[in-house]
C-alpha positions as YAML, in Angstrom:
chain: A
units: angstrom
residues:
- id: 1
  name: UNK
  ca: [11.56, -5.03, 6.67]
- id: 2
  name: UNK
  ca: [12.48, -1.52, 5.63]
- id: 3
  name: UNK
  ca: [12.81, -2.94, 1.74]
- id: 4
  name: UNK
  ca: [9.69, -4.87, 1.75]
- id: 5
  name: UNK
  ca: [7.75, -1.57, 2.42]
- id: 6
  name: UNK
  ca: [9.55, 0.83, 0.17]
- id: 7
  name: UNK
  ca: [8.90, -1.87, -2.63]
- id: 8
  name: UNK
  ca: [5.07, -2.32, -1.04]
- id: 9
  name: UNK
  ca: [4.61, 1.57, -0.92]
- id: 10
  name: UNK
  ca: [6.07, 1.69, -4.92]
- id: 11
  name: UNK
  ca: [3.94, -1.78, -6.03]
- id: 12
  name: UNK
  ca: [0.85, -0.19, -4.67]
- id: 13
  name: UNK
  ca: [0.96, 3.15, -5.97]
- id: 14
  name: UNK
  ca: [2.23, 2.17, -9.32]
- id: 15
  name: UNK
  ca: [-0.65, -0.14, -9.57]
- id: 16
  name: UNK
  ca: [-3.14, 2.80, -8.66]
- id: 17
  name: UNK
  ca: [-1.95, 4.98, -11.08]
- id: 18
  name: UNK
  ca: [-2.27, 2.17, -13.82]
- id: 19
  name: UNK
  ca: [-5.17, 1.18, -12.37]
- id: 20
  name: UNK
  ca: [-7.21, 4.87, -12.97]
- id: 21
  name: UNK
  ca: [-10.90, 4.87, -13.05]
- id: 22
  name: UNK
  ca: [-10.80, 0.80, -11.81]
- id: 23
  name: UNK
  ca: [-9.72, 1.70, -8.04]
- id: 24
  name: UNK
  ca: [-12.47, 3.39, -6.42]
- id: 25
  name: UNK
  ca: [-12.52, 6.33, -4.25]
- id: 26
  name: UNK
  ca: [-12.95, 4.71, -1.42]
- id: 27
  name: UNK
  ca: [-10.43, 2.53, -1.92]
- id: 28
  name: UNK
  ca: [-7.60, 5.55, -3.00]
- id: 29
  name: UNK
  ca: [-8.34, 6.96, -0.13]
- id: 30
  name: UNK
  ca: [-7.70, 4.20, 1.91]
- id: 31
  name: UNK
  ca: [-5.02, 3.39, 0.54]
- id: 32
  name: UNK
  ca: [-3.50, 6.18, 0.90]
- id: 33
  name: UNK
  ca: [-4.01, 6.62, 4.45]
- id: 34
  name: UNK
  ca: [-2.12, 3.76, 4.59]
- id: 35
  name: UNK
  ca: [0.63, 4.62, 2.37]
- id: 36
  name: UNK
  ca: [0.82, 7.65, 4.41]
- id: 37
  name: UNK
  ca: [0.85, 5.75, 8.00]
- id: 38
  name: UNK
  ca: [3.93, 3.58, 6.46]
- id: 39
  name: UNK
  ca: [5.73, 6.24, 5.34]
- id: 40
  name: UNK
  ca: [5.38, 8.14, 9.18]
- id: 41
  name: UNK
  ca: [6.43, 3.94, 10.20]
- id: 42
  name: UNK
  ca: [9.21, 4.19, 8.32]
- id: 43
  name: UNK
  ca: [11.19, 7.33, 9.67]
- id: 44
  name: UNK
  ca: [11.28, 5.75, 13.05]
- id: 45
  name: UNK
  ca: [13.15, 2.04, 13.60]
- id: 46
  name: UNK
  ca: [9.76, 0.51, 15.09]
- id: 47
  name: UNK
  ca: [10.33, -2.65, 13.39]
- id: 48
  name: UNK
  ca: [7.18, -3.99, 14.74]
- id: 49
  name: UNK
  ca: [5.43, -0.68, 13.93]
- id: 50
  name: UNK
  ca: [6.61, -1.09, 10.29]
- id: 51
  name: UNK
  ca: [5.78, -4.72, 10.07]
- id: 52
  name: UNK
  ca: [2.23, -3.35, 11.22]
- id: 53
  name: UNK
  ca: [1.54, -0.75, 8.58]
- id: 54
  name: UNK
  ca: [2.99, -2.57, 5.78]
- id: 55
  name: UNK
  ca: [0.46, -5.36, 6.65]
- id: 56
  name: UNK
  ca: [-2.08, -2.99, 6.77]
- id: 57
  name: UNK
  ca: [-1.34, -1.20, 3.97]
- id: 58
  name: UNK
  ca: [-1.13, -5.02, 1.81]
- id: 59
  name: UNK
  ca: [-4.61, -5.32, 3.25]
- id: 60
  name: UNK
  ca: [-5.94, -1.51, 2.07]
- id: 61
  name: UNK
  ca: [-4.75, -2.70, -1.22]
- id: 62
  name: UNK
  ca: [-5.46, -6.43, -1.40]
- id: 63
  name: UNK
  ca: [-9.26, -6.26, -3.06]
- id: 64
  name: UNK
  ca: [-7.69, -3.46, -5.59]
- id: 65
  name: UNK
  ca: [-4.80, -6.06, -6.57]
- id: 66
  name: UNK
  ca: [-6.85, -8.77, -6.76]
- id: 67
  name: UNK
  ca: [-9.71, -6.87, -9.19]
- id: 68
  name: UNK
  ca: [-6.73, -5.16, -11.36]
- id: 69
  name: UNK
  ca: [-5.51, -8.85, -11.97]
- id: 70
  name: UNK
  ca: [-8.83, -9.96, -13.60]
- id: 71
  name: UNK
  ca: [-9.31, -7.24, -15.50]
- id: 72
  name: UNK
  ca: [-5.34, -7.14, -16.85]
...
């Protein structure tokens, strides 16, 4: 659980950075909300609470992935 969202929290912000001008700013900042909510997940052991925020976090970044991808 703990692997899956270091590896979500690296995918997603690698992919915003490459992503520049094509992520919105509503979107960054969303997105980074929800970075920031897994990363205050993660120095607790709340597996469920991690679970939680890497989900939401997939979902914060799930239209930016999926736009990215058709443009790459």
């Amino acid at each position: 659980v703990r692997n899956n969202a270091d590896n979500m929290i690296h995918a997603v912000t690698k992919a915003m950075k490459e992503g520049g001008d094509k992520v919105s700013a509503d979107e960054k900042t969303a997105i980074e909300k929800a970075i920031t909510a897994l990363k205050e997940a993660l120095t607790g052991n709340d597996k469920d609470l991690i679970e939680a925020k890497t989900k939401d976090l997939t979902d914060a970044s799930a239209k930016m992935a999926e736009r990215l991808y058709a443009a790459g």
